[in-house]
Amino acid sequence: MNSHEAAPGRAAVVCGVGAALPDTVVSNAQLCTTLDSTDEWIRTRTGIGSRHIAGPDISTQDLAVDAARRALLCAHDVRPDAVLVATTTPDHRCPATAPAVAARLDLTGIPALDLAAGCTGFLYALATAAGFIASGQADTVLVIGADRLSTLPGRGDRSTVPLFGDGAGVMVLRAGPATAPGALGPVVLGSDGTGGDLIKAGHQTPLQMSGSEVFRHAVHRMSAASVQAARAAQWRLDDVDRLVAHQANARITAFAARQLGIPEHRQVHNIADVGNTGAASIPLLLAQAAADGRIKAGHRVLLTAFGAGLTWGATTLIWPELAPLPSTATTESVREGATL
Ligand code: UT7
């Protein structure tokens, strides 16, 4: 594993967060009208009760733009000079999503690129943004995780359909001192392509996943990366006020948290209402938890993720004081150009 450490004096500091979810909510009961499964099975084996689903008229780009607008409001309308979009479900194979998102935000002329690292994509994007800032490539970076994972499973595949939902989450990072609240700690990242076949989707073929093997890797990798990230930030695991783990399965998070010795009241979750939203999972959860007070200024927050690749990562930050957050409510506003 490598860890990226921002140059002294020029850290990446969180100054805004935002999120977006499609309007349509699909419950387990609704899903099970066309799937050989039950609400009880899905709840007990995954912790998922419902998920938001983007119809064909809502793109990954729409979700990203909606969340980005909210994050920019939260950040008092700073002007980013780079845009990163982590996604496994770009709208097109070519061009990338990020330049289009930047253009819709009136940010043409600046660097804009996509990153694909499965459900760990957002942490890879955070590390890239921190590198842009440390090197002077950018002062303010819009870091977006956006996915429509509901589009990946094959129709009627009960082992994958219930798991996935759609959404976007965003963090605005700007250059600041490493001691500032909101400064990103070292980012631990890793991959193991020998496990690439464990979660795989082709251009024309649906997602195939070896669920129980992925489960074991996810628990192991997220807890190991968390230990490394805490150590790199010179934190003890007892110092962690909030664990924000990628929301793939409530049982995965519970096992990882148990290995780390982080009790339930120091964890935050949203899987029951959104399922696995891929690269959006961590920033969406952060935005929701900051908006409803589960995460407060001064909390020591540990982030960790695991995903296709295989990929994994973790990082730390002390939550900053942010402007009151706009709601995560949904995508109508984007399509109609309404004020958020
Ligand atoms: O973001 C990272 C990517 N994804 C993940 O992290 C997902 C990781 N894996 C998981 O979350 C879990 O492995 C699953 C939720 C996918 C599956 O749960 P499990 O407890 O590992 O079940 P299993 O795969 O061992 O399957 C047990 C049984 C099987 O039946 P048999 O072969 O024992 O008769 C499955 O066919 O459960 C069956 N099954 C279902 N039954 C009812 C699988 N999905 C369903 C379902 N409803 N939706």
PDB file of N, CA and C in Angstrom, residues 5-93:
ATOM      1  N   GLU A   5       0.977  11.737   1.265  1.00  0.00           N
ATOM      2  CA  GLU A   5       0.988  12.752   2.314  1.00  0.00           C
ATOM      3  C   GLU A   5       1.164  14.104   1.656  1.00  0.00           C
ATOM      4  N   ALA A   6       0.221  15.033   1.905  1.00  0.00           N
ATOM      5  CA  ALA A   6       0.302  16.351   1.290  1.00  0.00           C
ATOM      6  C   ALA A   6       1.537  17.081   1.812  1.00  0.00           C
ATOM      7  N   ALA A   7       2.116  17.935   0.956  1.00  0.00           N
ATOM      8  CA  ALA A   7       3.295  18.694   1.363  1.00  0.00           C
ATOM      9  C   ALA A   7       2.962  19.563   2.567  1.00  0.00           C
ATOM     10  N   PRO A   8       3.913  19.731   3.489  1.00  0.00           N
ATOM     11  CA  PRO A   8       3.635  20.519   4.684  1.00  0.00           C
ATOM     12  C   PRO A   8       3.189  21.922   4.295  1.00  0.00           C
ATOM     13  N   GLY A   9       2.171  22.426   4.964  1.00  0.00           N
ATOM     14  CA  GLY A   9       1.750  23.797   4.704  1.00  0.00           C
ATOM     15  C   GLY A   9       0.764  23.916   3.577  1.00  0.00           C
ATOM     16  N   ARG A  10       0.556  22.867   2.810  1.00  0.00           N
ATOM     17  CA  ARG A  10      -0.405  22.953   1.699  1.00  0.00           C
ATOM     18  C   ARG A  10      -1.233  21.681   1.656  1.00  0.00           C
ATOM     19  N   ALA A  11      -2.054  21.551   2.668  1.00  0.00           N
ATOM     20  CA  ALA A  11      -2.929  20.386   2.757  1.00  0.00           C
ATOM     21  C   ALA A  11      -4.206  20.650   1.969  1.00  0.00           C
ATOM     22  N   ALA A  12      -4.979  19.578   1.778  1.00  0.00           N
ATOM     23  CA  ALA A  12      -6.313  19.684   1.155  1.00  0.00           C
ATOM     24  C   ALA A  12      -7.328  19.749   2.289  1.00  0.00           C
ATOM     25  N   VAL A  13      -8.081  20.850   2.334  1.00  0.00           N
ATOM     26  CA  VAL A  13      -8.983  21.093   3.466  1.00  0.00           C
ATOM     27  C   VAL A  13     -10.436  21.097   2.968  1.00  0.00           C
ATOM     28  N   VAL A  14     -11.289  20.318   3.616  1.00  0.00           N
ATOM     29  CA  VAL A  14     -12.699  20.243   3.214  1.00  0.00           C
ATOM     30  C   VAL A  14     -13.396  21.568   3.547  1.00  0.00           C
ATOM     31  N   CYS A  15     -14.065  22.153   2.543  1.00  0.00           N
ATOM     32  CA  CYS A  15     -14.788  23.396   2.822  1.00  0.00           C
ATOM     33  C   CYS A  15     -16.248  23.319   2.374  1.00  0.00           C
ATOM     34  N   GLY A  16     -16.679  22.178   1.854  1.00  0.00           N
ATOM     35  CA  GLY A  16     -18.090  22.045   1.486  1.00  0.00           C
ATOM     36  C   GLY A  16     -18.409  20.605   1.140  1.00  0.00           C
ATOM     37  N   VAL A  17     -19.627  20.194   1.421  1.00  0.00           N
ATOM     38  CA  VAL A  17     -20.102  18.864   1.003  1.00  0.00           C
ATOM     39  C   VAL A  17     -21.522  18.997   0.464  1.00  0.00           C
ATOM     40  N   GLY A  18     -21.910  18.059  -0.367  1.00  0.00           N
ATOM     41  CA  GLY A  18     -23.272  18.066  -0.912  1.00  0.00           C
ATOM     42  C   GLY A  18     -23.596  16.696  -1.463  1.00  0.00           C
ATOM     43  N   ALA A  19     -24.870  16.442  -1.678  1.00  0.00           N
ATOM     44  CA  ALA A  19     -25.268  15.125  -2.179  1.00  0.00           C
ATOM     45  C   ALA A  19     -26.562  15.235  -2.965  1.00  0.00           C
ATOM     46  N   ALA A  20     -26.836  14.210  -3.755  1.00  0.00           N
ATOM     47  CA  ALA A  20     -28.082  14.166  -4.528  1.00  0.00           C
ATOM     48  C   ALA A  20     -28.550  12.727  -4.673  1.00  0.00           C
ATOM     49  N   LEU A  21     -29.848  12.549  -4.592  1.00  0.00           N
ATOM     50  CA  LEU A  21     -30.468  11.232  -4.788  1.00  0.00           C
ATOM     51  C   LEU A  21     -31.610  11.375  -5.778  1.00  0.00           C
ATOM     52  N   PRO A  22     -31.810  10.392  -6.636  1.00  0.00           N
ATOM     53  CA  PRO A  22     -32.988  10.446  -7.503  1.00  0.00           C
ATOM     54  C   PRO A  22     -34.269  10.362  -6.675  1.00  0.00           C
ATOM     55  N   ASP A  23     -35.363  10.907  -7.217  1.00  0.00           N
ATOM     56  CA  ASP A  23     -36.627  10.943  -6.469  1.00  0.00           C
ATOM     57  C   ASP A  23     -37.213   9.566  -6.191  1.00  0.00           C
ATOM     58  N   THR A  24     -37.045   8.670  -7.140  1.00  0.00           N
ATOM     59  CA  THR A  24     -37.769   7.393  -7.041  1.00  0.00           C
ATOM     60  C   THR A  24     -37.150   6.469  -6.002  1.00  0.00           C
ATOM     61  N   VAL A  25     -37.969   6.069  -5.026  1.00  0.00           N
ATOM     62  CA  VAL A  25     -37.522   5.131  -3.989  1.00  0.00           C
ATOM     63  C   VAL A  25     -38.188   3.785  -4.255  1.00  0.00           C
ATOM     64  N   VAL A  26     -37.381   2.729  -4.266  1.00  0.00           N
ATOM     65  CA  VAL A  26     -37.914   1.389  -4.497  1.00  0.00           C
ATOM     66  C   VAL A  26     -37.657   0.550  -3.239  1.00  0.00           C
ATOM     67  N   SER A  27     -38.738   0.089  -2.619  1.00  0.00           N
ATOM     68  CA  SER A  27     -38.614  -0.721  -1.394  1.00  0.00           C
ATOM     69  C   SER A  27     -38.275  -2.164  -1.767  1.00  0.00           C
ATOM     70  N   ASN A  28     -37.831  -2.923  -0.752  1.00  0.00           N
ATOM     71  CA  ASN A  28     -37.587  -4.355  -0.993  1.00  0.00           C
ATOM     72  C   ASN A  28     -38.863  -5.037  -1.479  1.00  0.00           C
ATOM     73  N   ALA A  29     -39.984  -4.672  -0.850  1.00  0.00           N
ATOM     74  CA  ALA A  29     -41.253  -5.317  -1.221  1.00  0.00           C
ATOM     75  C   ALA A  29     -41.556  -5.070  -2.698  1.00  0.00           C
ATOM     76  N   GLN A  30     -41.329  -3.832  -3.150  1.00  0.00           N
ATOM     77  CA  GLN A  30     -41.568  -3.529  -4.581  1.00  0.00           C
ATOM     78  C   GLN A  30     -40.634  -4.341  -5.463  1.00  0.00           C
ATOM     79  N   LEU A  31     -39.362  -4.413  -5.042  1.00  0.00           N
ATOM     80  CA  LEU A  31     -38.370  -5.146  -5.835  1.00  0.00           C
ATOM     81  C   LEU A  31     -38.758  -6.621  -5.956  1.00  0.00           C
ATOM     82  N   CYS A  32     -39.285  -7.148  -4.845  1.00  0.00           N
ATOM     83  CA  CYS A  32     -39.563  -8.586  -4.798  1.00  0.00           C
ATOM     84  C   CYS A  32     -40.812  -8.977  -5.591  1.00  0.00           C
ATOM     85  N   THR A  33     -41.503  -7.997  -6.165  1.00  0.00           N
ATOM     86  CA  THR A  33     -42.603  -8.364  -7.062  1.00  0.00           C
ATOM     87  C   THR A  33     -42.051  -8.959  -8.361  1.00  0.00           C
ATOM     88  N   THR A  34     -40.783  -8.626  -8.688  1.00  0.00           N
ATOM     89  CA  THR A  34     -40.185  -9.180  -9.917  1.00  0.00           C
ATOM     90  C   THR A  34     -38.901  -9.965  -9.637  1.00  0.00           C
ATOM     91  N   LEU A  35     -38.642 -10.259  -8.357  1.00  0.00           N
ATOM     92  CA  LEU A  35     -37.386 -10.908  -7.989  1.00  0.00           C
ATOM     93  C   LEU A  35     -37.689 -12.068  -7.045  1.00  0.00           C
ATOM     94  N   ASP A  36     -36.958 -13.166  -7.190  1.00  0.00           N
ATOM     95  CA  ASP A  36     -37.180 -14.337  -6.331  1.00  0.00           C
ATOM     96  C   ASP A  36     -36.462 -14.121  -4.997  1.00  0.00           C
ATOM     97  N   SER A  37     -37.012 -13.216  -4.174  1.00  0.00           N
ATOM     98  CA  SER A  37     -36.384 -12.890  -2.898  1.00  0.00           C
ATOM     99  C   SER A  37     -37.462 -12.366  -1.954  1.00  0.00           C
ATOM    100  N   THR A  38     -37.036 -12.000  -0.732  1.00  0.00           N
ATOM    101  CA  THR A  38     -38.005 -11.453   0.223  1.00  0.00           C
ATOM    102  C   THR A  38     -37.401 -10.250   0.928  1.00  0.00           C
ATOM    103  N   ASP A  39     -38.292  -9.401   1.439  1.00  0.00           N
ATOM    104  CA  ASP A  39     -37.851  -8.248   2.237  1.00  0.00           C
ATOM    105  C   ASP A  39     -37.003  -8.744   3.405  1.00  0.00           C
ATOM    106  N   GLU A  40     -37.444  -9.814   4.029  1.00  0.00           N
ATOM    107  CA  GLU A  40     -36.760 -10.333   5.213  1.00  0.00           C
ATOM    108  C   GLU A  40     -35.330 -10.773   4.860  1.00  0.00           C
ATOM    109  N   TRP A  41     -35.165 -11.504   3.737  1.00  0.00           N
ATOM    110  CA  TRP A  41     -33.821 -11.961   3.338  1.00  0.00           C
ATOM    111  C   TRP A  41     -32.917 -10.748   3.097  1.00  0.00           C
ATOM    112  N   ILE A  42     -33.417  -9.800   2.354  1.00  0.00           N
ATOM    113  CA  ILE A  42     -32.568  -8.651   1.987  1.00  0.00           C
ATOM    114  C   ILE A  42     -32.181  -7.853   3.235  1.00  0.00           C
ATOM    115  N   ARG A  43     -33.159  -7.622   4.119  1.00  0.00           N
ATOM    116  CA  ARG A  43     -32.850  -6.855   5.341  1.00  0.00           C
ATOM    117  C   ARG A  43     -31.852  -7.575   6.229  1.00  0.00           C
ATOM    118  N   THR A  44     -32.069  -8.864   6.462  1.00  0.00           N
ATOM    119  CA  THR A  44     -31.194  -9.542   7.427  1.00  0.00           C
ATOM    120  C   THR A  44     -29.815  -9.806   6.836  1.00  0.00           C
ATOM    121  N   ARG A  45     -29.702 -10.051   5.521  1.00  0.00           N
ATOM    122  CA  ARG A  45     -28.389 -10.367   4.953  1.00  0.00           C
ATOM    123  C   ARG A  45     -27.624  -9.135   4.505  1.00  0.00           C
ATOM    124  N   THR A  46     -28.308  -7.992   4.334  1.00  0.00           N
ATOM    125  CA  THR A  46     -27.593  -6.804   3.820  1.00  0.00           C
ATOM    126  C   THR A  46     -27.838  -5.525   4.633  1.00  0.00           C
ATOM    127  N   GLY A  47     -28.951  -5.460   5.369  1.00  0.00           N
ATOM    128  CA  GLY A  47     -29.307  -4.214   6.065  1.00  0.00           C
ATOM    129  C   GLY A  47     -30.030  -3.210   5.186  1.00  0.00           C
ATOM    130  N   ILE A  48     -30.312  -3.607   3.933  1.00  0.00           N
ATOM    131  CA  ILE A  48     -30.948  -2.666   2.995  1.00  0.00           C
ATOM    132  C   ILE A  48     -32.469  -2.798   3.054  1.00  0.00           C
ATOM    133  N   GLY A  49     -33.160  -1.642   3.144  1.00  0.00           N
ATOM    134  CA  GLY A  49     -34.617  -1.642   3.160  1.00  0.00           C
ATOM    135  C   GLY A  49     -35.200  -1.056   1.881  1.00  0.00           C
ATOM    136  N   SER A  50     -34.493  -0.070   1.313  1.00  0.00           N
ATOM    137  CA  SER A  50     -34.934   0.558   0.053  1.00  0.00           C
ATOM    138  C   SER A  50     -33.725   1.235  -0.586  1.00  0.00           C
ATOM    139  N   ARG A  51     -33.915   1.698  -1.801  1.00  0.00           N
ATOM    140  CA  ARG A  51     -32.844   2.386  -2.519  1.00  0.00           C
ATOM    141  C   ARG A  51     -33.476   3.395  -3.465  1.00  0.00           C
ATOM    142  N   HIS A  52     -32.710   4.448  -3.823  1.00  0.00           N
ATOM    143  CA  HIS A  52     -33.177   5.430  -4.815  1.00  0.00           C
ATOM    144  C   HIS A  52     -32.693   4.979  -6.191  1.00  0.00           C
ATOM    145  N   ILE A  53     -33.597   5.034  -7.160  1.00  0.00           N
ATOM    146  CA  ILE A  53     -33.262   4.565  -8.504  1.00  0.00           C
ATOM    147  C   ILE A  53     -33.471   5.703  -9.509  1.00  0.00           C
ATOM    148  N   ALA A  54     -32.430   5.957 -10.315  1.00  0.00           N
ATOM    149  CA  ALA A  54     -32.536   6.968 -11.375  1.00  0.00           C
ATOM    150  C   ALA A  54     -33.160   6.319 -12.603  1.00  0.00           C
ATOM    151  N   GLY A  55     -34.227   6.894 -13.090  1.00  0.00           N
ATOM    152  CA  GLY A  55     -34.830   6.399 -14.330  1.00  0.00           C
ATOM    153  C   GLY A  55     -33.928   6.733 -15.502  1.00  0.00           C
ATOM    154  N   PRO A  56     -34.330   6.305 -16.715  1.00  0.00           N
ATOM    155  CA  PRO A  56     -33.476   6.529 -17.888  1.00  0.00           C
ATOM    156  C   PRO A  56     -33.268   8.005 -18.227  1.00  0.00           C
ATOM    157  N   ASP A  57     -34.138   8.883 -17.670  1.00  0.00           N
ATOM    158  CA  ASP A  57     -33.993  10.316 -17.964  1.00  0.00           C
ATOM    159  C   ASP A  57     -33.044  11.021 -16.992  1.00  0.00           C
ATOM    160  N   ILE A  58     -32.464  10.296 -16.034  1.00  0.00           N
ATOM    161  CA  ILE A  58     -31.506  10.919 -15.103  1.00  0.00           C
ATOM    162  C   ILE A  58     -30.158  10.228 -15.278  1.00  0.00           C
ATOM    163  N   SER A  59     -29.155  11.009 -15.669  1.00  0.00           N
ATOM    164  CA  SER A  59     -27.835  10.440 -15.956  1.00  0.00           C
ATOM    165  C   SER A  59     -26.921  10.552 -14.734  1.00  0.00           C
ATOM    166  N   THR A  60     -25.803   9.881 -14.799  1.00  0.00           N
ATOM    167  CA  THR A  60     -24.766  10.038 -13.765  1.00  0.00           C
ATOM    168  C   THR A  60     -24.354  11.503 -13.687  1.00  0.00           C
ATOM    169  N   GLN A  61     -24.252  12.108 -14.858  1.00  0.00           N
ATOM    170  CA  GLN A  61     -23.877  13.526 -14.924  1.00  0.00           C
ATOM    171  C   GLN A  61     -24.897  14.419 -14.193  1.00  0.00           C
ATOM    172  N   ASP A  62     -26.186  14.134 -14.362  1.00  0.00           N
ATOM    173  CA  ASP A  62     -27.230  14.918 -13.666  1.00  0.00           C
ATOM    174  C   ASP A  62     -27.052  14.838 -12.152  1.00  0.00           C
ATOM    175  N   LEU A  63     -26.833  13.620 -11.670  1.00  0.00           N
ATOM    176  CA  LEU A  63     -26.670  13.432 -10.222  1.00  0.00           C
ATOM    177  C   LEU A  63     -25.431  14.179  -9.737  1.00  0.00           C
ATOM    178  N   ALA A  64     -24.351  14.087 -10.520  1.00  0.00           N
ATOM    179  CA  ALA A  64     -23.098  14.751 -10.144  1.00  0.00           C
ATOM    180  C   ALA A  64     -23.277  16.274 -10.091  1.00  0.00           C
ATOM    181  N   VAL A  65     -23.960  16.823 -11.073  1.00  0.00           N
ATOM    182  CA  VAL A  65     -24.152  18.282 -11.134  1.00  0.00           C
ATOM    183  C   VAL A  65     -25.003  18.756  -9.962  1.00  0.00           C
ATOM    184  N   ASP A  66     -26.052  18.008  -9.681  1.00  0.00           N
ATOM    185  CA  ASP A  66     -26.958  18.376  -8.588  1.00  0.00           C
ATOM    186  C   ASP A  66     -26.201  18.417  -7.252  1.00  0.00           C
ATOM    187  N   ALA A  67     -25.443  17.347  -6.985  1.00  0.00           N
ATOM    188  CA  ALA A  67     -24.677  17.279  -5.732  1.00  0.00           C
ATOM    189  C   ALA A  67     -23.606  18.368  -5.695  1.00  0.00           C
ATOM    190  N   ALA A  68     -22.975  18.622  -6.837  1.00  0.00           N
ATOM    191  CA  ALA A  68     -21.908  19.634  -6.892  1.00  0.00           C
ATOM    192  C   ALA A  68     -22.461  21.020  -6.602  1.00  0.00           C
ATOM    193  N   ARG A  69     -23.641  21.320  -7.118  1.00  0.00           N
ATOM    194  CA  ARG A  69     -24.234  22.648  -6.856  1.00  0.00           C
ATOM    195  C   ARG A  69     -24.460  22.840  -5.364  1.00  0.00           C
ATOM    196  N   ARG A  70     -24.940  21.798  -4.721  1.00  0.00           N
ATOM    197  CA  ARG A  70     -25.181  21.901  -3.272  1.00  0.00           C
ATOM    198  C   ARG A  70     -23.868  22.066  -2.509  1.00  0.00           C
ATOM    199  N   ALA A  71     -22.841  21.316  -2.924  1.00  0.00           N
ATOM    200  CA  ALA A  71     -21.548  21.418  -2.239  1.00  0.00           C
ATOM    201  C   ALA A  71     -20.931  22.801  -2.434  1.00  0.00           C
ATOM    202  N   LEU A  72     -21.118  23.364  -3.626  1.00  0.00           N
ATOM    203  CA  LEU A  72     -20.559  24.704  -3.882  1.00  0.00           C
ATOM    204  C   LEU A  72     -21.280  25.763  -3.062  1.00  0.00           C
ATOM    205  N   LEU A  73     -22.595  25.595  -2.883  1.00  0.00           N
ATOM    206  CA  LEU A  73     -23.334  26.516  -2.000  1.00  0.00           C
ATOM    207  C   LEU A  73     -22.793  26.415  -0.574  1.00  0.00           C
ATOM    208  N   CYS A  74     -22.605  25.179  -0.132  1.00  0.00           N
ATOM    209  CA  CYS A  74     -22.088  24.929   1.221  1.00  0.00           C
ATOM    210  C   CYS A  74     -20.709  25.572   1.384  1.00  0.00           C
ATOM    211  N   ALA A  75     -19.922  25.569   0.302  1.00  0.00           N
ATOM    212  CA  ALA A  75     -18.557  26.125   0.340  1.00  0.00           C
ATOM    213  C   ALA A  75     -18.550  27.616   0.019  1.00  0.00           C
ATOM    214  N   HIS A  76     -19.719  28.254   0.105  1.00  0.00           N
ATOM    215  CA  HIS A  76     -19.845  29.701  -0.160  1.00  0.00           C
ATOM    216  C   HIS A  76     -19.391  30.060  -1.565  1.00  0.00           C
ATOM    217  N   ASP A  77     -19.789  29.217  -2.522  1.00  0.00           N
ATOM    218  CA  ASP A  77     -19.545  29.518  -3.930  1.00  0.00           C
ATOM    219  C   ASP A  77     -18.082  29.782  -4.282  1.00  0.00           C
ATOM    220  N   VAL A  78     -17.181  29.003  -3.708  1.00  0.00           N
ATOM    221  CA  VAL A  78     -15.780  29.075  -4.151  1.00  0.00           C
ATOM    222  C   VAL A  78     -15.737  28.660  -5.616  1.00  0.00           C
ATOM    223  N   ARG A  79     -14.661  29.022  -6.317  1.00  0.00           N
ATOM    224  CA  ARG A  79     -14.561  28.649  -7.726  1.00  0.00           C
ATOM    225  C   ARG A  79     -13.492  27.558  -7.883  1.00  0.00           C
ATOM    226  N   PRO A  80     -13.910  26.298  -8.102  1.00  0.00           N
ATOM    227  CA  PRO A  80     -12.923  25.227  -8.255  1.00  0.00           C
ATOM    228  C   PRO A  80     -12.021  25.464  -9.466  1.00  0.00           C
ATOM    229  N   ASP A  81     -10.769  24.997  -9.360  1.00  0.00           N
ATOM    230  CA  ASP A  81      -9.918  25.031 -10.552  1.00  0.00           C
ATOM    231  C   ASP A  81      -9.511  23.625 -10.996  1.00  0.00           C
ATOM    232  N   ALA A  82     -10.259  22.630 -10.530  1.00  0.00           N
ATOM    233  CA  ALA A  82     -10.156  21.265 -11.074  1.00  0.00           C
ATOM    234  C   ALA A  82     -11.406  20.497 -10.654  1.00  0.00           C
ATOM    235  N   VAL A  83     -11.824  19.569 -11.526  1.00  0.00           N
ATOM    236  CA  VAL A  83     -13.009  18.745 -11.230  1.00  0.00           C
ATOM    237  C   VAL A  83     -12.643  17.271 -11.448  1.00  0.00           C
ATOM    238  N   LEU A  84     -12.874  16.467 -10.407  1.00  0.00           N
ATOM    239  CA  LEU A  84     -12.638  15.021 -10.507  1.00  0.00           C
ATOM    240  C   LEU A  84     -13.959  14.304 -10.296  1.00  0.00           C
ATOM    241  N   VAL A  85     -14.254  13.335 -11.155  1.00  0.00           N
ATOM    242  CA  VAL A  85     -15.467  12.534 -10.982  1.00  0.00           C
ATOM    243  C   VAL A  85     -15.061  11.058 -10.853  1.00  0.00           C
ATOM    244  N   ALA A  86     -15.324  10.483  -9.690  1.00  0.00           N
ATOM    245  CA  ALA A  86     -15.117   9.039  -9.504  1.00  0.00           C
ATOM    246  C   ALA A  86     -16.423   8.347  -9.868  1.00  0.00           C
ATOM    247  N   THR A  87     -16.350   7.431 -10.817  1.00  0.00           N
ATOM    248  CA  THR A  87     -17.568   6.701 -11.222  1.00  0.00           C
ATOM    249  C   THR A  87     -17.213   5.380 -11.893  1.00  0.00           C
ATOM    250  N   THR A  88     -18.092   4.402 -11.704  1.00  0.00           N
ATOM    251  CA  THR A  88     -18.001   3.135 -12.424  1.00  0.00           C
ATOM    252  C   THR A  88     -19.041   3.107 -13.535  1.00  0.00           C
ATOM    253  N   THR A  89     -19.937   4.078 -13.516  1.00  0.00           N
ATOM    254  CA  THR A  89     -21.049   4.096 -14.469  1.00  0.00           C
ATOM    255  C   THR A  89     -21.117   5.450 -15.190  1.00  0.00           C
ATOM    256  N   PRO A  90     -20.045   5.776 -15.966  1.00  0.00           N
ATOM    257  CA  PRO A  90     -20.088   7.024 -16.730  1.00  0.00           C
ATOM    258  C   PRO A  90     -21.197   6.942 -17.782  1.00  0.00           C
ATOM    259  N   ASP A  91     -21.699   8.079 -18.204  1.00  0.00           N
ATOM    260  CA  ASP A  91     -22.785   8.069 -19.189  1.00  0.00           C
ATOM    261  C   ASP A  91     -22.302   7.572 -20.546  1.00  0.00           C
ATOM    262  N   HIS A  92     -21.024   7.804 -20.845  1.00  0.00           N
ATOM    263  CA  HIS A  92     -20.459   7.408 -22.144  1.00  0.00           C
ATOM    264  C   HIS A  92     -19.095   6.769 -21.917  1.00  0.00           C
ATOM    265  N   ARG A  93     -18.704   5.887 -22.845  1.00  0.00           N
ATOM    266  CA  ARG A  93     -17.320   5.396 -22.797  1.00  0.00           C
ATOM    267  C   ARG A  93     -16.386   6.544 -23.136  1.00  0.00           C
TER     268      ARG A  93
END
